[in-house]
Amino acid sequence: MARRGTAALALALALLAVALAGAAAQGAAVEDPDYYVQEIWSREPYYARLEPEPFSPPLPAGPSEEERKLRASEPRAPKKATKPKKAPKREKLAPETPPPGKKSNRKGMKTKSSEKAAGDDHRVPVAREAVREGCPPLGLETLKITDFQLHASTSKRYGLGAHRGRLNIQAGINENDFYDGAWCAGRNDLHQWIEVDARRLTKFTGVITQGRNSLWLSDWVTSYKVMVSNDSHTWVTVKNGSGDMIFEGNSEKEIPVLNELPVPMVARYIRINPRSWFDNGSICMRMEILGCPLPDPNNYYHRRNEMTTTDDLDFKHHSYKEMRQLMKVVNEMCSNITRIYNIGKSHQGLKLYAVEISDHPGEHEVGEPEFHYIAGAHGNEVLGRELMLLLMQFLCQEYLARNSRIVRLVEETRIHIIPSLNPDGYEKAYEGGSELGGWSLGRWTHDGIDINNNFPDLNTLLWGAEDRQNIPRKVPNHYIAIPEWFLSENATVAVETRAVIAWMEKIPFVLGGNLQGGELVVAYPYDMARSTWQMQEHTPTPDDHVFRWLAYAYASTHRLMTDARRRVCHTEDFQKEDGTVNGASWHTVAGSLNDFSYLHTNCFELSIYVGCDKYPHESELPEEWENNRESLIVFMEQVHRGIKGLVRDLHGKGIPNAVISVEGVNHDIRTGNRGLEHASLRGARPSTLIVLG
């Protein structure tokens, strides 16, 4: 325990150095001598910052005579509501360059801030620090707020109920079902509302809104009022001077818009009352509420559901330079088991860094399997990236503390981790922030390519040959060659994709996982449906039983994936398969990393979707780490299942590229170039092993 405490303290001090190391410019590819710039970071809790005194609503007996007159004079049901008197025009927050090291989690796209305090006719400038470091989201997007905490005046139907009014929620393939893309009121009038019950006193500071997620319809709210209550019966409207404040809403359906309250409001309930909406649309919205729950030690419900972690790790979002500095710190702390290298560069020239963790870094040991994790192929799926950075720290810390499980894993496995395969996309998402980037900002590479689906389609080559009974030529069932057109310079292939292919061809990986976001499920190949024009079709590999086991190994040890009580993220309920799914039965994709890895290399690759929220707020990272930590370790341990061995000739010399077949499995594998070894995840059932020299 003493050694573990010493290691934890040492790593904590090292991570503090990371926090103090800022970057003068974002995303620069040049490594100049002044790369690491010292900067003081503020780590104060949200509630410790100077801000206007919160307003707590009183509990009046009922509406005043003046309010009743105002209600009576309001129009009843216009196509587009006449906007009530607005506050004086608010100055929009222009994007500005923040100080080094002060990147926000909620920096500014489409940020609309109220600069007038209640009861004051003079403009009050909003401090940028207050905007950036306000209260975190309550958790509509992350599902911390349950369906039972969301209520609405009316709904068009169940699939457009209040429970669907969550920021970034996605509609199903077939709209007009149980899983539509917003809350939509049953009528278009000024009396509609959607409210959140925080279930405890909360300091509300802001509201983020979107329109309806739909391919065919254009529905969004263009202005709204905000009201709070302590009992859900008597409501107090947020004021702007003497009148009700009207907040500017959305101008299209996907880009989130943030409005901050002029002063924080302390209450249990918060209600959004639409006042106008898109001319040809309906009252529909998705939203997130920003608020700080107030301490309530007597509330058993919240104490029971609070998640904490005992791991002393750096729980924050890291820019590219901060990521590189953190990797350097881990390397210095555990120099005997880590190595930093890069597999190439992004379109913008940022290096694609990897960390190797092994007892002999830089050396492939005979009989020791190679494993990899890849994250950040979609730049806006940030949770996987941060989980990889946390995993590096954790493995280093626990190895120094001589945790027997981690020591055995490190000494018997060569682990490779790429935390950010698409750093260009991440930098775009990082600029938008965790709440304001929407569903897709930063998903693609700088030149607009989806890396995850940018690999050569080898499935069609294999299945076409099988359908023709290998006429005019035979196509092998493994190590299928990459087509020549894909290798040409004119092919639409991202430089990041080419770098990963070269990396996978160089290192004899046995097992790998690519971390993605926006769902909670583990997807295994094939990802492409065999039947032409089928959008969804169960298409198993010859090693289906092995892939199903690997997927279940991760899902069953995750805190939420196999929980039958949890709410679906968007539209799909994966509980029938225990948090796993065949990729093609979910949605068909040609040229996926998983299918390419299986058909071109010896590596069994799976896609691990680690959370409903692609880019959770920094405050959610400790809980997300606890959700995934055990699964990340268990999945790595699966690389030791199955068959290992050396393939030699009669003279004891290794046979390179020896084909190894297992009876009953129509997918062979090969030894490495040196011919000395072979590792396979097969062996879960008795089989006949055939080696062809």
XYZ file of C-alpha atoms in Angstrom:
693
model
C 0.000 0.000 0.000
C 2.890 2.357 0.761
C 4.340 1.809 -2.671
C 0.966 2.382 -4.281
C 0.496 5.593 -2.305
C 3.938 6.797 -3.343
C 3.228 5.991 -6.982
C -0.127 7.754 -6.860
C 1.449 10.838 -5.271
C 4.236 10.872 -7.847
C 1.799 10.569 -10.743
C -0.444 13.215 -9.225
C 2.501 15.629 -9.026
C 3.402 14.800 -12.594
C -0.154 15.392 -13.765
C -0.142 18.717 -11.967
C 2.782 19.608 -14.185
C 0.581 18.762 -17.176
C -2.079 21.114 -15.890
C 0.533 23.835 -15.603
C 1.788 23.267 -19.143
C -0.268 25.318 -21.606
C 0.058 25.723 -25.330
C 0.490 29.076 -27.038
C -1.313 28.008 -30.209
C -3.818 25.260 -30.954
C -3.012 22.452 -33.352
C 0.431 23.589 -34.476
C 2.400 20.803 -36.048
C 5.834 22.372 -35.530
C 7.689 21.358 -32.370
C 9.527 24.532 -31.450
C 11.635 25.024 -28.287
C 8.901 27.169 -26.694
C 6.308 24.424 -27.184
C 5.480 24.016 -23.522
C 4.427 27.305 -21.966
C 3.773 27.616 -18.248
C 0.266 28.754 -17.396
C -1.714 28.822 -14.160
C -4.907 26.781 -14.343
C -7.974 27.537 -12.281
C -9.389 24.367 -10.716
C -11.955 26.055 -8.480
C -15.343 24.346 -8.192
C -18.150 25.888 -10.238
C -19.858 27.386 -7.218
C -16.669 29.101 -5.972
C -16.593 31.706 -8.737
C -17.771 35.257 -8.316
C -21.150 35.752 -9.909
C -24.427 37.607 -9.321
C -26.403 36.552 -6.273
C -28.713 33.658 -7.207
C -32.431 34.324 -7.217
C -34.681 31.872 -5.403
C -38.341 32.101 -6.433
C -40.891 32.834 -3.723
C -44.059 30.802 -3.452
C -46.933 33.247 -4.085
C -50.477 32.096 -3.566
C -51.330 32.577 -7.211
C -50.997 34.872 -10.235
C -51.376 38.573 -9.675
C -54.158 40.664 -11.231
C -51.645 42.132 -13.676
C -50.472 38.653 -14.757
C -54.076 37.535 -15.318
C -54.669 40.551 -17.548
C -51.498 39.824 -19.495
C -52.545 36.200 -20.039
C -56.010 37.231 -21.179
C -54.521 39.613 -23.738
C -52.150 37.061 -25.259
C -53.082 35.675 -28.688
C -54.551 32.209 -28.597
C -53.099 30.124 -31.401
C -51.196 31.907 -34.141
C -49.325 30.036 -36.835
C -46.289 31.862 -35.623
C -46.640 33.619 -32.339
C -46.341 37.375 -32.229
C -43.216 37.963 -30.247
C -43.826 39.763 -26.956
C -41.746 42.776 -26.153
C -38.104 41.806 -26.126
C -35.307 43.015 -23.984
C -32.969 45.541 -25.569
C -30.845 43.863 -28.216
C -28.166 41.772 -26.627
C -24.620 41.912 -27.829
C -23.611 38.572 -29.292
C -20.445 37.075 -27.925
C -17.969 37.265 -30.735
C -15.465 34.421 -30.921
C -12.226 35.463 -29.342
C -8.911 33.818 -28.713
C -8.784 32.567 -25.121
C -5.612 32.701 -23.064
C -3.304 29.691 -23.466
C -4.509 26.776 -21.390
C -7.954 28.241 -20.872
C -9.847 26.317 -23.519
C -13.453 25.987 -22.537
C -15.654 22.991 -22.434
C -18.419 25.202 -23.727
C -16.667 27.720 -25.898
C -18.709 29.301 -28.386
C -20.639 28.372 -31.421
C -24.026 30.011 -31.574
C -23.765 31.277 -27.995
C -26.421 33.787 -27.050
C -25.819 35.449 -23.697
C -28.126 37.712 -21.760
C -26.200 40.781 -20.766
C -28.914 42.491 -18.775
C -29.344 41.652 -15.135
C -32.826 41.597 -13.636
C -33.916 44.986 -12.381
C -31.102 46.890 -14.136
C -31.535 48.983 -17.278
C -27.793 49.226 -17.957
C -25.785 46.733 -19.953
C -23.787 44.399 -17.775
C -20.958 42.783 -19.760
C -20.745 39.049 -19.231
C -17.265 37.935 -18.242
C -15.865 35.308 -20.610
C -14.592 33.289 -17.659
C -18.103 33.159 -16.204
C -19.494 31.994 -19.541
C -16.877 29.297 -19.925
C -16.824 28.011 -16.374
C -20.522 27.988 -15.479
C -22.505 25.081 -14.120
C -22.354 21.752 -15.955
C -25.275 20.110 -17.781
C -27.888 18.395 -15.615
C -27.669 15.353 -17.860
C -30.512 15.210 -20.389
C -28.065 14.070 -23.061
C -26.185 11.626 -20.827
C -29.502 10.193 -19.486
C -28.707 11.207 -15.912
C -32.077 12.932 -16.082
C -34.585 10.096 -16.392
C -37.706 10.059 -18.544
C -39.785 10.465 -15.375
C -38.148 13.853 -14.742
C -39.339 15.302 -18.056
C -42.881 16.608 -18.512
C -44.698 18.616 -21.162
C -48.006 20.401 -21.637
C -48.959 18.276 -24.679
C -47.272 15.974 -27.195
C -48.153 15.066 -30.773
C -47.699 11.392 -29.908
C -45.609 9.138 -27.705
C -42.593 9.151 -30.038
C -42.508 12.952 -29.742
C -43.062 13.051 -25.988
C -41.110 15.038 -23.421
C -38.696 12.118 -22.947
C -37.452 12.720 -26.512
C -36.582 16.375 -25.859
C -32.931 15.649 -25.101
C -30.007 17.500 -26.661
C -28.574 15.655 -29.694
C -31.080 12.795 -29.550
C -31.376 11.114 -32.945
C -34.514 9.945 -34.735
C -34.888 6.392 -35.997
C -34.509 5.324 -39.620
C -38.294 5.281 -39.876
C -39.662 8.511 -38.419
C -43.164 8.583 -36.979
C -42.397 5.651 -34.695
C -41.611 5.354 -30.977
C -38.188 6.933 -31.488
C -38.508 10.362 -33.042
C -36.090 13.264 -32.844
C -37.503 15.815 -30.374
C -40.368 16.804 -28.112
C -43.153 18.264 -30.254
C -46.165 19.957 -28.720
C -49.627 18.690 -29.602
C -50.724 22.221 -30.508
C -48.961 25.319 -31.789
C -49.911 28.003 -29.290
C -48.369 30.105 -26.540
C -49.476 27.762 -23.753
C -47.087 24.900 -24.528
C -44.152 24.029 -22.310
C -41.599 21.385 -21.438
C -40.130 21.138 -17.951
C -37.405 19.349 -16.012
C -37.699 18.179 -12.409
C -34.162 18.287 -10.978
C -35.460 16.458 -7.846
C -33.465 18.783 -5.617
C -32.753 22.489 -5.290
C -30.530 23.487 -8.184
C -28.846 26.688 -9.250
C -29.983 26.994 -12.875
C -27.651 29.076 -15.061
C -28.513 28.398 -18.694
C -30.476 26.588 -21.389
C -29.226 24.970 -24.623
C -31.730 24.230 -27.390
C -31.911 22.474 -30.757
C -34.684 21.821 -33.257
C -36.112 18.479 -34.283
C -33.789 15.847 -35.740
C -35.530 14.885 -38.975
C -34.604 14.203 -42.582
C -37.908 15.503 -43.882
C -39.305 18.139 -41.511
C -38.100 21.566 -40.389
C -39.280 22.233 -36.845
C -37.630 24.469 -34.273
C -38.420 27.134 -31.696
C -37.170 30.647 -32.428
C -37.835 32.239 -29.019
C -38.953 31.167 -25.561
C -39.421 32.167 -21.936
C -37.853 30.428 -18.948
C -39.745 29.839 -15.690
C -38.736 28.200 -12.405
C -40.672 26.767 -9.512
C -40.205 25.061 -6.168
C -43.435 23.064 -6.271
C -44.345 22.787 -10.019
C -47.565 24.759 -9.405
C -46.444 28.354 -8.883
C -44.004 29.596 -11.481
C -41.732 32.643 -11.611
C -40.676 33.871 -15.054
C -37.106 35.012 -15.612
C -37.261 38.796 -15.892
C -35.407 41.384 -17.884
C -35.918 44.540 -15.957
C -39.658 44.921 -15.406
C -40.777 42.530 -18.149
C -40.522 38.844 -18.936
C -37.305 37.979 -20.691
C -37.584 36.499 -24.192
C -34.634 34.306 -25.125
C -33.595 33.976 -28.744
C -33.865 30.356 -29.888
C -32.710 28.473 -32.963
C -32.424 29.525 -36.586
C -32.084 25.945 -37.865
C -32.585 22.495 -36.378
C -29.144 21.052 -35.610
C -26.769 23.727 -34.275
C -27.159 24.054 -30.481
C -27.806 27.542 -29.094
C -26.867 28.513 -25.539
C -28.702 31.193 -23.566
C -27.438 32.023 -20.107
C -29.810 33.362 -17.467
C -29.113 36.981 -16.444
C -28.728 35.775 -12.857
C -28.692 32.183 -11.559
C -32.098 30.935 -10.398
C -32.356 28.517 -7.454
C -35.334 26.161 -7.698
C -36.273 22.526 -8.205
C -38.178 22.808 -11.499
C -37.382 24.678 -14.693
C -39.804 25.165 -17.576
C -39.303 26.311 -21.184
C -42.274 28.111 -22.751
C -41.950 28.567 -26.571
C -43.093 31.990 -27.802
C -42.398 31.707 -31.540
C -41.335 29.010 -33.961
C -40.300 28.450 -37.574
C -43.004 29.715 -39.949
C -43.660 26.449 -41.759
C -42.976 24.185 -38.804
C -44.238 23.185 -35.386
C -43.195 23.633 -31.764
C -40.425 21.043 -31.459
C -37.234 21.173 -29.457
C -34.366 19.285 -27.895
C -32.589 20.800 -24.933
C -30.055 20.623 -22.130
C -30.213 22.540 -18.852
C -27.125 23.941 -17.150
C -27.253 23.873 -13.382
C -25.382 23.162 -10.169
C -27.271 20.871 -7.758
C -27.079 22.295 -4.267
C -25.726 20.091 -1.469
C -28.444 18.008 0.159
C -26.940 15.397 2.548
C -30.412 14.325 3.666
C -31.535 13.327 0.177
C -31.061 9.555 0.039
C -31.996 9.335 -3.643
C -29.050 11.445 -4.725
C -26.518 9.994 -2.287
C -27.390 6.508 -3.540
C -26.901 7.474 -7.197
C -23.749 9.558 -6.901
C -20.720 7.997 -8.569
C -17.221 8.678 -7.314
C -13.816 7.312 -8.234
C -10.776 6.642 -6.081
C -8.344 6.755 -9.010
C -6.097 9.813 -8.918
C -6.101 10.615 -12.634
C -6.306 13.726 -14.794
C -10.038 14.017 -15.460
C -10.235 16.785 -18.049
C -10.499 17.313 -21.782
C -7.077 17.616 -23.382
C -6.167 19.623 -26.439
C -3.713 18.085 -28.892
C -0.706 19.644 -27.145
C -2.031 18.764 -23.705
C -2.516 15.190 -24.869
C 1.071 15.044 -26.081
C 2.360 16.506 -22.830
C 0.345 14.005 -20.785
C 1.762 11.128 -22.823
C 5.235 12.504 -22.151
C 4.548 12.596 -18.402
C 3.338 8.986 -18.400
C 6.410 7.980 -20.400
C 8.717 9.702 -17.904
C 6.945 8.156 -14.924
C 7.053 4.641 -16.416
C 9.994 4.844 -18.797
C 10.813 1.162 -18.338
C 7.427 -0.014 -19.689
C 6.319 2.732 -22.108
C 7.368 4.089 -25.471
C 5.885 6.976 -27.472
C 5.950 6.780 -31.258
C 3.835 8.025 -34.163
C 2.378 6.122 -37.105
C 2.202 9.104 -39.471
C 0.615 12.533 -39.751
C -2.874 13.899 -40.219
C -3.994 15.967 -43.209
C -3.073 19.099 -41.233
C 0.322 17.730 -40.248
C -0.444 16.686 -36.656
C 1.398 13.531 -35.630
C -0.695 10.433 -34.954
C 0.796 9.454 -31.617
C 0.738 5.998 -30.061
C 1.887 4.713 -26.696
C 3.292 1.230 -26.306
C 3.040 -0.399 -22.873
C 5.105 -3.544 -22.376
C 7.911 -4.903 -20.208
C 10.200 -4.587 -23.255
C 8.896 -1.559 -25.158
C 9.996 -1.372 -28.760
C 10.571 -5.112 -29.000
C 8.299 -7.863 -30.260
C 8.773 -10.857 -27.972
C 8.169 -14.378 -29.203
C 4.979 -15.776 -27.698
C 3.739 -12.386 -26.442
C 0.530 -11.302 -28.252
C 0.088 -7.813 -29.647
C -3.026 -5.828 -28.698
C -4.250 -2.369 -29.657
C -6.868 0.226 -28.802
C -7.707 2.979 -31.295
C -9.837 5.996 -30.394
C -10.863 9.213 -32.073
C -11.395 7.995 -35.654
C -14.403 10.306 -35.446
C -12.924 13.480 -34.027
C -16.078 14.487 -32.148
C -16.386 11.168 -30.283
C -14.229 12.469 -27.500
C -15.042 10.080 -24.654
C -12.997 7.260 -26.173
C -9.996 9.569 -26.527
C -10.126 10.605 -22.882
C -10.660 7.001 -21.731
C -7.453 6.041 -23.530
C -5.515 8.830 -21.815
C -6.943 7.714 -18.483
C -6.063 4.092 -19.242
C -2.425 5.035 -19.911
C -2.214 6.806 -16.571
C -3.960 3.969 -14.761
C -1.710 1.229 -16.161
C 1.398 3.230 -15.287
C 0.182 4.030 -11.790
C -0.942 0.482 -10.991
C 2.242 -1.036 -12.406
C 4.334 1.191 -10.141
C 2.098 0.160 -7.235
C 2.774 -3.496 -8.179
C -0.861 -4.370 -8.740
C -0.418 -8.059 -9.593
C -3.153 -8.090 -12.224
C -1.747 -5.090 -14.097
C 1.862 -6.274 -13.724
C 0.929 -9.623 -15.281
C -0.976 -7.910 -18.122
C 1.927 -5.575 -18.936
C 4.588 -8.278 -18.728
C 2.669 -10.788 -20.846
C 1.132 -8.449 -23.472
C 2.434 -5.821 -25.854
C -0.212 -3.080 -25.683
C -0.500 -0.226 -28.196
C -2.844 2.733 -27.693
C -3.683 5.438 -30.256
C -5.849 7.967 -28.384
C -6.555 10.307 -31.317
C -6.584 8.959 -34.871
C -8.298 12.089 -36.204
C -6.702 15.028 -34.358
C -7.820 17.509 -37.039
C -11.458 16.620 -36.420
C -10.962 16.714 -32.672
C -9.625 20.254 -32.779
C -12.843 21.357 -34.509
C -14.972 19.588 -31.915
C -12.840 21.036 -29.119
C -13.484 24.533 -30.426
C -17.239 23.915 -30.296
C -17.103 22.371 -26.841
C -18.924 19.546 -25.161
C -22.412 21.050 -25.428
C -22.264 23.340 -28.447
C -20.674 21.174 -31.114
C -23.855 19.380 -32.107
C -23.922 15.794 -33.329
C -21.346 15.922 -36.136
C -18.905 18.858 -35.783
C -15.420 17.349 -36.131
C -16.590 13.853 -37.087
C -14.720 13.779 -40.398
C -11.099 14.413 -41.304
C -10.009 17.830 -42.532
C -10.692 16.712 -46.111
C -14.160 15.383 -45.225
C -13.516 11.630 -44.968
C -15.023 9.232 -42.418
C -11.975 7.186 -41.391
C -13.975 4.349 -39.896
C -15.520 3.504 -43.285
C -12.547 4.445 -45.460
C -10.843 1.045 -45.716
C -10.881 -1.170 -48.830
C -14.032 -3.238 -49.327
C -12.630 -6.779 -49.237
C -16.001 -8.360 -48.413
C -17.282 -7.904 -51.961
C -14.114 -9.490 -53.396
C -14.456 -12.535 -51.126
C -18.202 -13.042 -51.507
C -18.094 -12.468 -55.270
C -15.424 -15.145 -55.634
C -17.415 -17.544 -53.465
C -20.569 -16.941 -55.514
C -18.613 -17.661 -58.700
C -17.004 -20.702 -57.043
C -13.612 -19.000 -57.370
C -13.834 -18.750 -61.167
C -11.856 -17.388 -63.032
C -9.413 -17.247 -60.116
C -9.399 -18.270 -56.490
C -9.577 -15.630 -53.784
C -8.143 -16.667 -50.410
C -10.409 -16.546 -47.363
C -7.816 -14.539 -45.441
C -5.030 -12.020 -46.093
C -7.008 -10.718 -49.068
C -4.850 -8.288 -51.014
C -5.743 -4.598 -51.158
C -7.016 -3.638 -54.651
C -4.591 -1.629 -56.772
C -7.039 1.246 -57.251
C -7.098 1.784 -53.486
C -3.316 2.160 -53.398
C -3.227 4.832 -56.124
C -2.585 8.436 -55.159
C -5.867 9.561 -56.725
C -8.011 7.272 -54.558
C -10.253 8.970 -51.996
C -8.315 7.650 -49.043
C -7.413 9.719 -45.996
C -3.754 9.938 -45.030
C -4.837 8.780 -41.578
C -6.359 5.634 -43.114
C -3.165 4.836 -45.014
C -1.159 5.299 -41.813
C -3.344 2.836 -39.894
C -3.150 0.241 -42.676
C 0.661 0.425 -42.739
C 0.726 0.143 -38.918
C -1.541 -2.918 -38.908
C 0.515 -4.590 -41.639
C 3.745 -3.989 -39.717
C 2.671 -5.263 -36.286
C 1.104 -8.756 -35.947
C -1.915 -7.743 -33.868
C -4.134 -10.499 -32.511
C -6.937 -8.443 -30.958
C -8.020 -4.822 -31.184
C -10.815 -2.494 -30.191
C -11.742 0.835 -31.747
C -13.602 3.126 -29.358
C -16.516 5.142 -30.684
C -19.361 7.146 -29.150
C -23.033 8.009 -29.337
C -24.246 4.557 -28.233
C -23.698 1.890 -25.581
C -22.985 -1.375 -27.401
C -20.147 -3.545 -28.727
C -20.414 -4.251 -32.477
C -18.632 -7.182 -34.088
C -18.128 -8.070 -37.794
C -19.194 -8.373 -40.384
C -20.248 -4.730 -40.622
C -21.354 -5.126 -44.244
C -24.506 -7.000 -45.198
C -23.933 -9.761 -47.722
C -27.201 -9.266 -49.605
C -27.082 -6.357 -52.022
C -29.252 -3.346 -51.138
C -30.061 -4.690 -47.665
C -29.681 -1.960 -45.037
C -29.852 -4.425 -42.138
C -29.026 -8.120 -42.339
C -27.338 -10.432 -39.860
C -24.034 -11.332 -41.529
C -21.770 -13.427 -39.287
C -18.113 -14.268 -39.896
C -16.825 -17.858 -39.803
C -15.519 -16.971 -36.312
C -18.878 -15.671 -35.106
C -18.789 -17.592 -31.808
C -15.413 -16.010 -30.954
C -16.549 -12.489 -31.837
C -19.722 -12.878 -29.802
C -17.677 -13.934 -26.795
C -15.271 -11.007 -27.166
C -18.148 -8.528 -27.447
C -19.854 -10.009 -24.398
C -16.600 -9.904 -22.418
C -16.621 -6.111 -22.699
C -20.368 -5.508 -22.451
C -20.957 -7.768 -19.439
C -18.286 -6.030 -17.356
C -19.460 -2.517 -18.244
C -21.574 -0.895 -15.548
C -24.486 -0.072 -17.872
C -24.364 -1.965 -21.187
C -26.214 -5.046 -19.957
C -28.446 -3.238 -17.457
C -31.973 -4.108 -18.594
C -33.362 -1.110 -16.687
C -31.392 1.528 -18.552
C -33.012 3.708 -21.188
C -31.940 3.321 -24.819
C -29.582 6.059 -26.007
C -31.486 6.979 -29.158
C -33.518 4.342 -31.008
C -31.949 0.905 -30.615
C -32.478 -1.499 -27.711
C -29.481 -3.845 -27.618
C -30.538 -5.701 -24.456
C -31.832 -8.700 -26.411
C -28.199 -9.514 -27.242
C -26.749 -8.418 -23.895
C -25.310 -5.134 -25.125
C -23.754 -6.591 -28.287
C -24.743 -6.507 -31.952
C -23.614 -7.828 -35.302
C -22.611 -4.702 -37.214
C -24.483 -5.564 -40.412
C -27.694 -6.331 -38.525
C -27.518 -2.811 -37.032
C -26.653 -0.869 -40.192
C -24.598 -2.031 -43.154
C -21.277 -0.311 -43.817
C -18.793 -1.051 -46.611
C -15.065 -0.685 -45.965
C -15.133 -0.730 -42.168
C -12.028 -1.074 -40.015
C -13.432 -4.243 -38.419
C -14.049 -6.084 -41.700
C -10.738 -4.966 -43.185
C -8.812 -6.101 -40.122
C -10.449 -9.547 -40.209
C -9.964 -10.144 -43.944
C -6.524 -8.553 -44.442
C -4.711 -9.355 -41.164
C -4.792 -11.867 -38.326
C -6.392 -9.307 -36.010
C -9.912 -9.665 -34.630
C -11.255 -6.110 -34.357
C -14.452 -4.875 -32.659
C -16.124 -1.464 -32.340
C -16.824 -0.422 -28.765
C -19.392 2.355 -28.337
C -18.588 3.672 -24.881
C -21.348 6.196 -24.157
C -24.587 7.825 -25.320
C -22.951 11.256 -25.204
C -20.140 11.559 -27.743
C -18.576 14.519 -25.982
C -19.584 14.491 -22.294
C -18.898 17.423 -20.054
C -15.625 17.301 -18.142
C -17.515 16.719 -14.901
C -18.832 13.410 -16.313
C -15.400 11.891 -16.985
C -14.865 10.272 -13.543
C -18.173 8.407 -13.821
C -17.525 7.387 -17.420
C -14.129 6.058 -16.360
C -15.763 3.957 -13.660
C -18.296 2.692 -16.211
C -15.577 1.489 -18.598
C -12.443 0.785 -16.542
C -13.039 -2.896 -15.780
C -14.249 -3.566 -19.326
C -11.143 -2.010 -20.858
C -8.909 -4.298 -18.788
C -11.009 -7.457 -19.258
C -11.060 -6.952 -23.023
C -7.263 -6.707 -23.143
C -6.996 -9.917 -21.133
C -8.963 -11.798 -23.805
C -5.919 -11.639 -26.105
C -4.527 -14.586 -24.143
C -7.429 -16.887 -24.988
C -7.167 -19.499 -27.705
C -4.140 -21.032 -29.397
C -0.518 -19.892 -29.257
C 2.426 -21.655 -30.751
C 5.600 -21.749 -32.835
C 5.624 -23.061 -36.392
C 8.984 -24.619 -37.324
C 10.302 -26.975 -39.974
C 12.125 -30.234 -39.260
C 15.340 -28.328 -38.629
C 13.757 -26.028 -36.060
C 13.717 -23.064 -38.412
C 10.668 -20.805 -38.499
C 8.294 -21.087 -41.461
C 7.253 -17.628 -42.671
C 3.702 -17.093 -43.943
C 2.591 -20.609 -43.056
C -1.174 -20.962 -43.563
C -2.986 -22.343 -40.531
C -6.463 -23.810 -40.954
C -8.947 -24.955 -38.339
C -11.359 -27.628 -39.470
C -14.894 -26.289 -39.654
C -13.806 -22.625 -39.813
C -13.656 -21.159 -43.329
C -11.124 -18.499 -42.416
C -7.395 -19.216 -42.241
C -4.596 -17.239 -40.627
C -0.851 -17.043 -41.184
C 2.375 -16.915 -39.263
C 4.452 -13.773 -39.298
C 7.268 -12.954 -41.665
C 9.796 -14.574 -39.360
C 7.614 -17.682 -39.272
C 8.359 -18.403 -35.654
C 5.021 -17.859 -34.058
C 1.310 -17.882 -34.372
C -1.410 -16.657 -32.067
C -5.124 -17.135 -32.534
C -8.202 -16.425 -30.453
C -9.706 -19.700 -31.596
C -9.764 -22.778 -29.455
C -13.044 -22.328 -27.603
C -14.165 -25.663 -29.056
C -12.308 -28.859 -30.097
C -10.970 -28.543 -33.629
C -8.420 -30.088 -35.932
C -5.461 -27.773 -36.537
C -3.848 -27.986 -39.978
C -0.602 -26.183 -40.824
C 0.330 -25.745 -44.489
C 3.938 -24.788 -45.161
